[in-house]
mmCIF file of C-alpha atoms in Angstrom:
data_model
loop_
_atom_site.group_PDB
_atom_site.id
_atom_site.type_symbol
_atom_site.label_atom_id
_atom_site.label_comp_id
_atom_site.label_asym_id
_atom_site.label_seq_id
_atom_site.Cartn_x
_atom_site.Cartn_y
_atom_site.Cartn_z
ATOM 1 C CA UNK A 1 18.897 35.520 -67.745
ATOM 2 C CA UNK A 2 16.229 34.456 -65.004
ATOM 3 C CA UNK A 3 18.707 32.261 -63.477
ATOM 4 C CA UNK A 4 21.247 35.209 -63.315
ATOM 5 C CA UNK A 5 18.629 37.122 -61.900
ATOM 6 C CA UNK A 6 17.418 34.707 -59.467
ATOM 7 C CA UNK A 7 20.861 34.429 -58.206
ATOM 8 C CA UNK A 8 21.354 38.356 -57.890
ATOM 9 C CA UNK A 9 18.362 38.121 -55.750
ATOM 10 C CA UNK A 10 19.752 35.572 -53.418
ATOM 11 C CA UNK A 11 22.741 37.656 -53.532
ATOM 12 C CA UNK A 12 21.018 40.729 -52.379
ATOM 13 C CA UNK A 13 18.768 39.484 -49.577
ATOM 14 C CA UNK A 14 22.202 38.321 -47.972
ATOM 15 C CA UNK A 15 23.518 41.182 -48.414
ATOM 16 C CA UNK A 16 22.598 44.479 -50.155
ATOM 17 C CA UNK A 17 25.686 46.562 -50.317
ATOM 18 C CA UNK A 18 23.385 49.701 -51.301
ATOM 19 C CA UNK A 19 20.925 49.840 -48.002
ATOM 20 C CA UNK A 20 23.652 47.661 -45.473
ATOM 21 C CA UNK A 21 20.951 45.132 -44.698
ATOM 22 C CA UNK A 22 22.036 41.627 -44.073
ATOM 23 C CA UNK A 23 19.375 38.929 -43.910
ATOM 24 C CA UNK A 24 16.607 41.638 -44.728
ATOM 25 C CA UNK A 25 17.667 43.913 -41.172
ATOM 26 C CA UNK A 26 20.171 46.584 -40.895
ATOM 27 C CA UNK A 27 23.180 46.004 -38.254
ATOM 28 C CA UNK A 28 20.148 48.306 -35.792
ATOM 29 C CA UNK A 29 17.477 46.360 -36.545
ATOM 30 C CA UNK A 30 19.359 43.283 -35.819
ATOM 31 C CA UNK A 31 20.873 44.876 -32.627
ATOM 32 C CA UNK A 32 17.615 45.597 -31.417
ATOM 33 C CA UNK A 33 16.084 42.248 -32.008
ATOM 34 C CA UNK A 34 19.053 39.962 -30.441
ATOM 35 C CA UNK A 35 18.840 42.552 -27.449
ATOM 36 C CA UNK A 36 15.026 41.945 -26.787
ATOM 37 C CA UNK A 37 15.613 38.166 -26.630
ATOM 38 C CA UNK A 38 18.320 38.895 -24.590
ATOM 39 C CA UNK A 39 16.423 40.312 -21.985
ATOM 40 C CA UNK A 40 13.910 37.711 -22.357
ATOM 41 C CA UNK A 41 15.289 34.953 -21.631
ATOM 42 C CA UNK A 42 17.473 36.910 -18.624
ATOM 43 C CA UNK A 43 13.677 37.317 -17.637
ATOM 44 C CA UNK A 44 12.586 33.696 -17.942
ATOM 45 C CA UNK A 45 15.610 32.531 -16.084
ATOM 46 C CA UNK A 46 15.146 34.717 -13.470
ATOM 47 C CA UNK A 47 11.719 34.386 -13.054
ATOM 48 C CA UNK A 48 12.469 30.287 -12.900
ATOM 49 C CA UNK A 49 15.553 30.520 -9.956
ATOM 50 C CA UNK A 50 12.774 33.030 -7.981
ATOM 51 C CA UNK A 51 10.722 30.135 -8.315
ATOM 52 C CA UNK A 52 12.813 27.424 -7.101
ATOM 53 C CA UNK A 53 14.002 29.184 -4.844
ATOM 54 C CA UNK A 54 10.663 29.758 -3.462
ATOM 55 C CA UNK A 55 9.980 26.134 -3.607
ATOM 56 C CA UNK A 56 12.776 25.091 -1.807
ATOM 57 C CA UNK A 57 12.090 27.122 1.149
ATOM 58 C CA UNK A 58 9.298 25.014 2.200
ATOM 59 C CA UNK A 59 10.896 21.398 1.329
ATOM 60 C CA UNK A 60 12.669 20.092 4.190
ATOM 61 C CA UNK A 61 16.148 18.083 4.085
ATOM 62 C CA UNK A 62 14.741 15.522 6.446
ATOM 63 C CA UNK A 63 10.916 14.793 6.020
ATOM 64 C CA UNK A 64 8.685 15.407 3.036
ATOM 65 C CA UNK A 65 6.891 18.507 2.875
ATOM 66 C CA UNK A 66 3.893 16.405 1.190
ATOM 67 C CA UNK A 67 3.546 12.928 1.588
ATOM 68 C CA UNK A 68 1.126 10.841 -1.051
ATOM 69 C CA UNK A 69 0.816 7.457 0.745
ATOM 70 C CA UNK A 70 -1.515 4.772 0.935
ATOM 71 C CA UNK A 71 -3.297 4.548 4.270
ATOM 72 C CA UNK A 72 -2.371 0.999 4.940
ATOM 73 C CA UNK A 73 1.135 0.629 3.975
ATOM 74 C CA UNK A 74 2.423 -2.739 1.915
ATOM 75 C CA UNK A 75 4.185 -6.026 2.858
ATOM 76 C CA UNK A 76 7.182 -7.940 1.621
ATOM 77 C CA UNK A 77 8.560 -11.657 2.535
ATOM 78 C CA UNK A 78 11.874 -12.705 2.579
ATOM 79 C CA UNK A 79 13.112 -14.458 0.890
ATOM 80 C CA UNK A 80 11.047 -13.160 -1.668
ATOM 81 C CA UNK A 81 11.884 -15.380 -4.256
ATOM 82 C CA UNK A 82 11.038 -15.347 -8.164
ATOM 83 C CA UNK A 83 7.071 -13.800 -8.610
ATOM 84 C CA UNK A 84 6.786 -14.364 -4.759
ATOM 85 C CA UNK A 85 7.207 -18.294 -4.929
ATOM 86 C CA UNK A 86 9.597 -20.405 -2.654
ATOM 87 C CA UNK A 87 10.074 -23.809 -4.097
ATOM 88 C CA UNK A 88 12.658 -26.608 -3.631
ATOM 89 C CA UNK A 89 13.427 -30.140 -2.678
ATOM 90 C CA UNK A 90 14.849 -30.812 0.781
ATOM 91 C CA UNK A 91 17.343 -33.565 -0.507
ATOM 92 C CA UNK A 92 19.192 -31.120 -2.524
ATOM 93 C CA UNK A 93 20.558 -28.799 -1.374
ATOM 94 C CA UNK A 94 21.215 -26.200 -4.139
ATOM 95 C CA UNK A 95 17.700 -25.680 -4.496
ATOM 96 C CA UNK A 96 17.295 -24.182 -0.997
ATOM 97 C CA UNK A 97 20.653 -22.709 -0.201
ATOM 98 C CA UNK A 98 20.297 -19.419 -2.140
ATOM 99 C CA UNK A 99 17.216 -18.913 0.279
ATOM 100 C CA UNK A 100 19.463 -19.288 3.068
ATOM 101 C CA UNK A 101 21.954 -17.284 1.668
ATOM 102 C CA UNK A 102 19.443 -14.325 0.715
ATOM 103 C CA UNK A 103 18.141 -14.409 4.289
ATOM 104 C CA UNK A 104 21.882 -14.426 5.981
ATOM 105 C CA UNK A 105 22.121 -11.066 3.832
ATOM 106 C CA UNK A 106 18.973 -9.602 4.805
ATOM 107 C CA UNK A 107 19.960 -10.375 8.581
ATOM 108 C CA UNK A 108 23.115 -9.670 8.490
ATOM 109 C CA UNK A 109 22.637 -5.549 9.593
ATOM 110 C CA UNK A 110 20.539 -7.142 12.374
ATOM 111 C CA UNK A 111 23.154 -8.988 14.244
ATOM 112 C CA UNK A 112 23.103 -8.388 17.825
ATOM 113 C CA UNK A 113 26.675 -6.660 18.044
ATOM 114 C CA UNK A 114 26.092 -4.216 15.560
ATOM 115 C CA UNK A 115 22.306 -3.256 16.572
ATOM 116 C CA UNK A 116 23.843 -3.302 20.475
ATOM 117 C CA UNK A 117 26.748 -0.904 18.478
ATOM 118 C CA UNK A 118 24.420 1.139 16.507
ATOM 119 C CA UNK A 119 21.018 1.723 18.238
ATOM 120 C CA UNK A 120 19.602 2.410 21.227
ATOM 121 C CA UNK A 121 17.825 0.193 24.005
ATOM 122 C CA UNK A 122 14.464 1.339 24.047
ATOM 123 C CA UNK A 123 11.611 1.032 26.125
ATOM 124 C CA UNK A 124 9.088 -1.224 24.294
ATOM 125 C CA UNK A 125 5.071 -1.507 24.080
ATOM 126 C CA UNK A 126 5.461 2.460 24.033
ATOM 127 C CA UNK A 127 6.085 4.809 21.000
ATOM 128 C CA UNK A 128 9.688 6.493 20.647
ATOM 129 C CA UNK A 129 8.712 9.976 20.086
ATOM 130 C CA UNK A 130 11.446 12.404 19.643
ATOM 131 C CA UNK A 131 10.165 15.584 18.394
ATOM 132 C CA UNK A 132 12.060 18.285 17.766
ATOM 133 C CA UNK A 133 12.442 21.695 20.273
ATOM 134 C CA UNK A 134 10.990 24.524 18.417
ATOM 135 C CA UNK A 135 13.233 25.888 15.758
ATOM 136 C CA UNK A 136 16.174 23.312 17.704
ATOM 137 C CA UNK A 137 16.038 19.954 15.161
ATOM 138 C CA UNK A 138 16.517 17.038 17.131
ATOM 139 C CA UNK A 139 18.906 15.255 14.367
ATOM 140 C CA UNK A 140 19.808 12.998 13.857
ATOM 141 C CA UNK A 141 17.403 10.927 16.139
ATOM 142 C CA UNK A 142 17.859 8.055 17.921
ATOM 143 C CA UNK A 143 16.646 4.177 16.791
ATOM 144 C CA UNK A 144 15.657 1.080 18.478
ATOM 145 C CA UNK A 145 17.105 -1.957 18.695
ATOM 146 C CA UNK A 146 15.999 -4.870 17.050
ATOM 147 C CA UNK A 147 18.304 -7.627 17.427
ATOM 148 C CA UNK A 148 18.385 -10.661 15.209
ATOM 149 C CA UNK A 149 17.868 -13.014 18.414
ATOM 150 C CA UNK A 150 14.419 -11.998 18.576
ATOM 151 C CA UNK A 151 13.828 -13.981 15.797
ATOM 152 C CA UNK A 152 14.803 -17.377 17.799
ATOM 153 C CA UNK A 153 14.723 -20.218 15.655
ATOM 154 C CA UNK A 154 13.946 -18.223 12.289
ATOM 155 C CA UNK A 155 16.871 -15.896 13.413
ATOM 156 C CA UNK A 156 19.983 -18.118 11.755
ATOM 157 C CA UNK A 157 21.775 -18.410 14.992
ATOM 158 C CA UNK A 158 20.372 -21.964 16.386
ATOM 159 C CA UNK A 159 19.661 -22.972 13.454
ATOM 160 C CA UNK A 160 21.951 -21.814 10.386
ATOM 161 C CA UNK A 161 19.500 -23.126 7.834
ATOM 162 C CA UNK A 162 16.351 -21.368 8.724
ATOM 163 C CA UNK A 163 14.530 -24.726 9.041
ATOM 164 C CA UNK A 164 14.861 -25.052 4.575
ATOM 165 C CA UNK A 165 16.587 -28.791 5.005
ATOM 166 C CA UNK A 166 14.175 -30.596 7.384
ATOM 167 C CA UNK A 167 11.061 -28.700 5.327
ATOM 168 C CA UNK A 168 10.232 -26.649 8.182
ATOM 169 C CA UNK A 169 11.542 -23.101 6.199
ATOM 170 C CA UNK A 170 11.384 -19.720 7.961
ATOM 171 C CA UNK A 171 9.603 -16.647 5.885
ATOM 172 C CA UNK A 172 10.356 -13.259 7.349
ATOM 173 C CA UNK A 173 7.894 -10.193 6.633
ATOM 174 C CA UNK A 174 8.024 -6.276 6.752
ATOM 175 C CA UNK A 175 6.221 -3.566 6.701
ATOM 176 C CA UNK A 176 7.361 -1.103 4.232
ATOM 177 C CA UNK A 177 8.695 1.913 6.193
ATOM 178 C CA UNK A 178 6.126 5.172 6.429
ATOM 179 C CA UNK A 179 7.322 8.329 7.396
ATOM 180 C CA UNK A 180 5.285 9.424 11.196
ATOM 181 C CA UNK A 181 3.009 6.188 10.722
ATOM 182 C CA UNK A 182 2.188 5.418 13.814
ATOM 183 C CA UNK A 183 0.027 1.936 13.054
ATOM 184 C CA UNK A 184 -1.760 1.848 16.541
ATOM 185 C CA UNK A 185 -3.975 3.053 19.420
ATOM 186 C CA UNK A 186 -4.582 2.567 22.855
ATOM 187 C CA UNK A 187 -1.176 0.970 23.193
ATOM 188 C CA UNK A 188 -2.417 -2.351 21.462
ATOM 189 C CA UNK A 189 0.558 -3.101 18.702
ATOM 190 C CA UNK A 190 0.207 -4.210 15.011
ATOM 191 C CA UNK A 191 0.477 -7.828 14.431
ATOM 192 C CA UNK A 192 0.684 -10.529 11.627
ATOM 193 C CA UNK A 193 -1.309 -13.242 10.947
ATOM 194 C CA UNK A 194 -1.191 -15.790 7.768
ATOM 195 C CA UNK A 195 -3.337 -18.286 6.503
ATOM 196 C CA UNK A 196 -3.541 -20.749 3.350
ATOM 197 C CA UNK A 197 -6.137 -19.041 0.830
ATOM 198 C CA UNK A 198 -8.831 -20.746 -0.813
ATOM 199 C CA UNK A 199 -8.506 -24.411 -1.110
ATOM 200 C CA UNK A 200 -5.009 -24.877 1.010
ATOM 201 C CA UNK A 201 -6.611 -24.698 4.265
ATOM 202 C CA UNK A 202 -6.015 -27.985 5.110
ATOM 203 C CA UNK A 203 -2.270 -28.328 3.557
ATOM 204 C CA UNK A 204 -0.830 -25.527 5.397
ATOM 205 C CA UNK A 205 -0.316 -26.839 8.677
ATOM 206 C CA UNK A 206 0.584 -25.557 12.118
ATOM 207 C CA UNK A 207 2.536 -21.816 12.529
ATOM 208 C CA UNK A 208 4.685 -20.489 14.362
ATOM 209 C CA UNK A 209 5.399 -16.524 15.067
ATOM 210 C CA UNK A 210 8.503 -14.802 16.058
ATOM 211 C CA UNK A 211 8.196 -12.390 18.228
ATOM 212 C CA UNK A 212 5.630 -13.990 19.847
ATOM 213 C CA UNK A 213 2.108 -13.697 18.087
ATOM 214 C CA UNK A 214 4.082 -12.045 15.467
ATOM 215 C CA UNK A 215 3.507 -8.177 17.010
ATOM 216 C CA UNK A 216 5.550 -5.319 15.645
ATOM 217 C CA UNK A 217 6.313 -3.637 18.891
ATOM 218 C CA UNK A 218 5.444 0.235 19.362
ATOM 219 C CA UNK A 219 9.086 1.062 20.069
ATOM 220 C CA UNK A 220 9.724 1.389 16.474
ATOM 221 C CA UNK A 221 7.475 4.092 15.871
ATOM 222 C CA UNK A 222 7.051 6.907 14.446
ATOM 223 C CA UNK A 223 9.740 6.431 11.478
ATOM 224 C CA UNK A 224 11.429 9.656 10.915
ATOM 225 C CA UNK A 225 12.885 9.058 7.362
ATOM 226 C CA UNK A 226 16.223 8.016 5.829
ATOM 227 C CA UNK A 227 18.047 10.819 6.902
ATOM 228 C CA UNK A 228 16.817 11.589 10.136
ATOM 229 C CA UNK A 229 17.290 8.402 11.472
ATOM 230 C CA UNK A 230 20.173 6.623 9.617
ATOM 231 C CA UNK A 231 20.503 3.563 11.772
ATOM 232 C CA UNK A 232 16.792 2.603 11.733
ATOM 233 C CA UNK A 233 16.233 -0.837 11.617
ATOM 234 C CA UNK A 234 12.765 -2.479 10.769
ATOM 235 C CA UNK A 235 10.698 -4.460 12.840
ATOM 236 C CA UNK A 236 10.538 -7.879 11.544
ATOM 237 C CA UNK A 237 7.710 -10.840 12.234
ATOM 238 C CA UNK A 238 9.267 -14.456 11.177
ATOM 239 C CA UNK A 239 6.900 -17.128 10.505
ATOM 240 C CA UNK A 240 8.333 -20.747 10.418
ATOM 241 C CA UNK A 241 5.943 -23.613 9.063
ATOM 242 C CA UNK A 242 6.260 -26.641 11.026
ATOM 243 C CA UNK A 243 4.114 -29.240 8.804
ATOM 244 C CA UNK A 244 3.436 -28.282 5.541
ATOM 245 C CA UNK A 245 1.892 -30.835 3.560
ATOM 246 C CA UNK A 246 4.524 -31.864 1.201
ATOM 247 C CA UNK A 247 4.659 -32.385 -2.485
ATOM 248 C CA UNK A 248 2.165 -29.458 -3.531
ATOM 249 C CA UNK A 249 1.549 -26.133 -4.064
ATOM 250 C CA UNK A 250 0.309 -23.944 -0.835
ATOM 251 C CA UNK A 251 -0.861 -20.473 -1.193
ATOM 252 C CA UNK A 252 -0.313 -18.696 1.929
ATOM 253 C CA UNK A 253 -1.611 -14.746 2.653
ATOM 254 C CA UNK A 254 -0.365 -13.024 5.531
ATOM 255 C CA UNK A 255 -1.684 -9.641 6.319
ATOM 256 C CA UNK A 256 -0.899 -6.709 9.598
ATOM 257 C CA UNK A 257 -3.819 -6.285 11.983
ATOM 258 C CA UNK A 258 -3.967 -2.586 13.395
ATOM 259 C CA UNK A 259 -6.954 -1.234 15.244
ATOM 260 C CA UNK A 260 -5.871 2.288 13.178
ATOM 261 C CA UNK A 261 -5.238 0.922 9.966
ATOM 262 C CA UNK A 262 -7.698 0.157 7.388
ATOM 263 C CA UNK A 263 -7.890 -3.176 5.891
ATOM 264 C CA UNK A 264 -7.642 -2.980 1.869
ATOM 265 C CA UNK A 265 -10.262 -2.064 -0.488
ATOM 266 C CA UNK A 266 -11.308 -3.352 -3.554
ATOM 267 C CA UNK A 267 -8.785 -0.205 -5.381
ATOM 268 C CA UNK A 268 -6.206 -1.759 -3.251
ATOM 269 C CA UNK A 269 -6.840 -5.109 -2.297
ATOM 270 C CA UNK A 270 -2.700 -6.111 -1.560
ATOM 271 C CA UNK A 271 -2.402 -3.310 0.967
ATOM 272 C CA UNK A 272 -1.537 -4.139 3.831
ATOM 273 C CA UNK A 273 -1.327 -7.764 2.838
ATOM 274 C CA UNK A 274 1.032 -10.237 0.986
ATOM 275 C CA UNK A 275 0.343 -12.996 -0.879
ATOM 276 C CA UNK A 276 3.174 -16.155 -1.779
ATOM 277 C CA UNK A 277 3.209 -19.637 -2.867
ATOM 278 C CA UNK A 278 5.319 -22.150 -1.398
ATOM 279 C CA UNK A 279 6.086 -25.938 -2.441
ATOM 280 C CA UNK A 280 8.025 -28.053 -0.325
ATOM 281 C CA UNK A 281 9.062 -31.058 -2.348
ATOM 282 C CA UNK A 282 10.619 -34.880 -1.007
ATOM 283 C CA UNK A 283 11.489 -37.903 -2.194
ATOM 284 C CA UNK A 284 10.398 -39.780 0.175
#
């Protein structure tokens, strides 16, 4: 009997045929209940498109509304290689080609028919402002030329191996791009200088810069963003080492030199700044 009766009561709070309820509510009650969560979440969606919609108003398609950057922006070689070592052994040549190969495809958008195609002939040791006219947008904006000539002999074109087979290789560096950065003052331009740390000072040998003195010219600045200035090409400094000692490891650090940007701290101490290794190995 308590089963039967525990079973009627199951029955019941389903549904009790004598008061209509289903569940406990009445077809109202339930009516009622589904129509205040109705409204609810009507309320809660609303209330989240008013605020993207709000939000959105102040982004902008072409520059960040709010930009949370380091002061001193990074650095980055190429070729970069694996943990930011370049190793191999001039006599064979599959242990240098795929740096070759990785710096033909890093040049390749910097040959000088497509950047004479593409950009525009600036006029350097000045910055290319190109602000916009009121409510007018000045998109998209013009970019600079920076031909892969400038480079000379770490440019691939007098010499298609970069220097890798007589152990004289080319490293190029970057600056990582920084939307309205404009790393200068009193017209005197960024530049890069490298040196062996701690104990390799007297393995690394003389350097060489291309450009000269390894300057990123003012031309290239400000940076307006990716879609404000599609064709934008990056200034590049090449170093080439021209006596390395051979046979052992050299630790080389190459850092930018701005009279506007701070050097980094002890938070940050690869800002501005990269450090490599690179081993040149012979058999002779």
């Amino acid at each position: 009997m308590a089963k039967d009766d525990k079973k009627s009561a199951w029955k019941e709070f389903f549904w009790n045929p004598r008061t209509r309820e289903f569940c406990g509510r009445t077809a109202s009650s339930w009516g009622l209940i589904l129509l205040f969560y109705l409204a609810f979440y009507i309320f809660l969606a609303g209330l989240f498109s008013l605020t993207m919609y709000v939000m959105l108003q102040t982004l902008d398609d072409h520059r960040p509304t709010y930009q949370d950057r380091l002061s001193t922006p990074g650095m980055m070689i190429r070729p970069k290689g694996e943990q930011l070592e370049i190793a191999y052994t001039m006599e064979f040549t599959e242990t240098w080609e795929r740096y070759v190969q990785a710096l033909n495809n890093f040049l390749s958008p910097y040959n000088d028919t497509v950047q004479a195609q593409k950009n525009y002939d600036c006029k350097p040791d000045q910055f290319f402002i190109q602000e916009d006219s009121g409510s007018l947008k000045n998109f998209p904006k013009r970019s600079c030329q920076f031909k892969r000539s400038i480079l000379e002999d770490c440019s691939g074109i007098t010499d298609r191996y970069y220097g890798y087979n007589d152990g004289k290789p080319c490293v190029i560096i970057k600056l990582n791009r920084v939307i309205g950065l404009l790393p200068a003052k009193d017209g005197q331009p960024p530049y890069v200088t490298c040196g062996a740390k701690a104990d390799d000072t007297d393995k690394l040998g003389e350097l060489v810069y291309f450009p000269p003195n390894g300057t990123f010219n003012l031309m290239y600045y400000p940076y307006y963003g990716k879609k404000a200035q599609v064709n934008y090409s990056q200034p590049l400094v090449a170093i080439k080492f021209l006596n390395i000692t051979m046979n052992e490891d050299v630790n080389v650090e190459c850092k930018i030199n701005a009279n506007n940007i701070p050097e980094g701290t002890e938070r940050d101490k690869f800002a501005g700044r990269v450090s490599f290794k690179l081993r040149i190995n012979s058999r002779d």
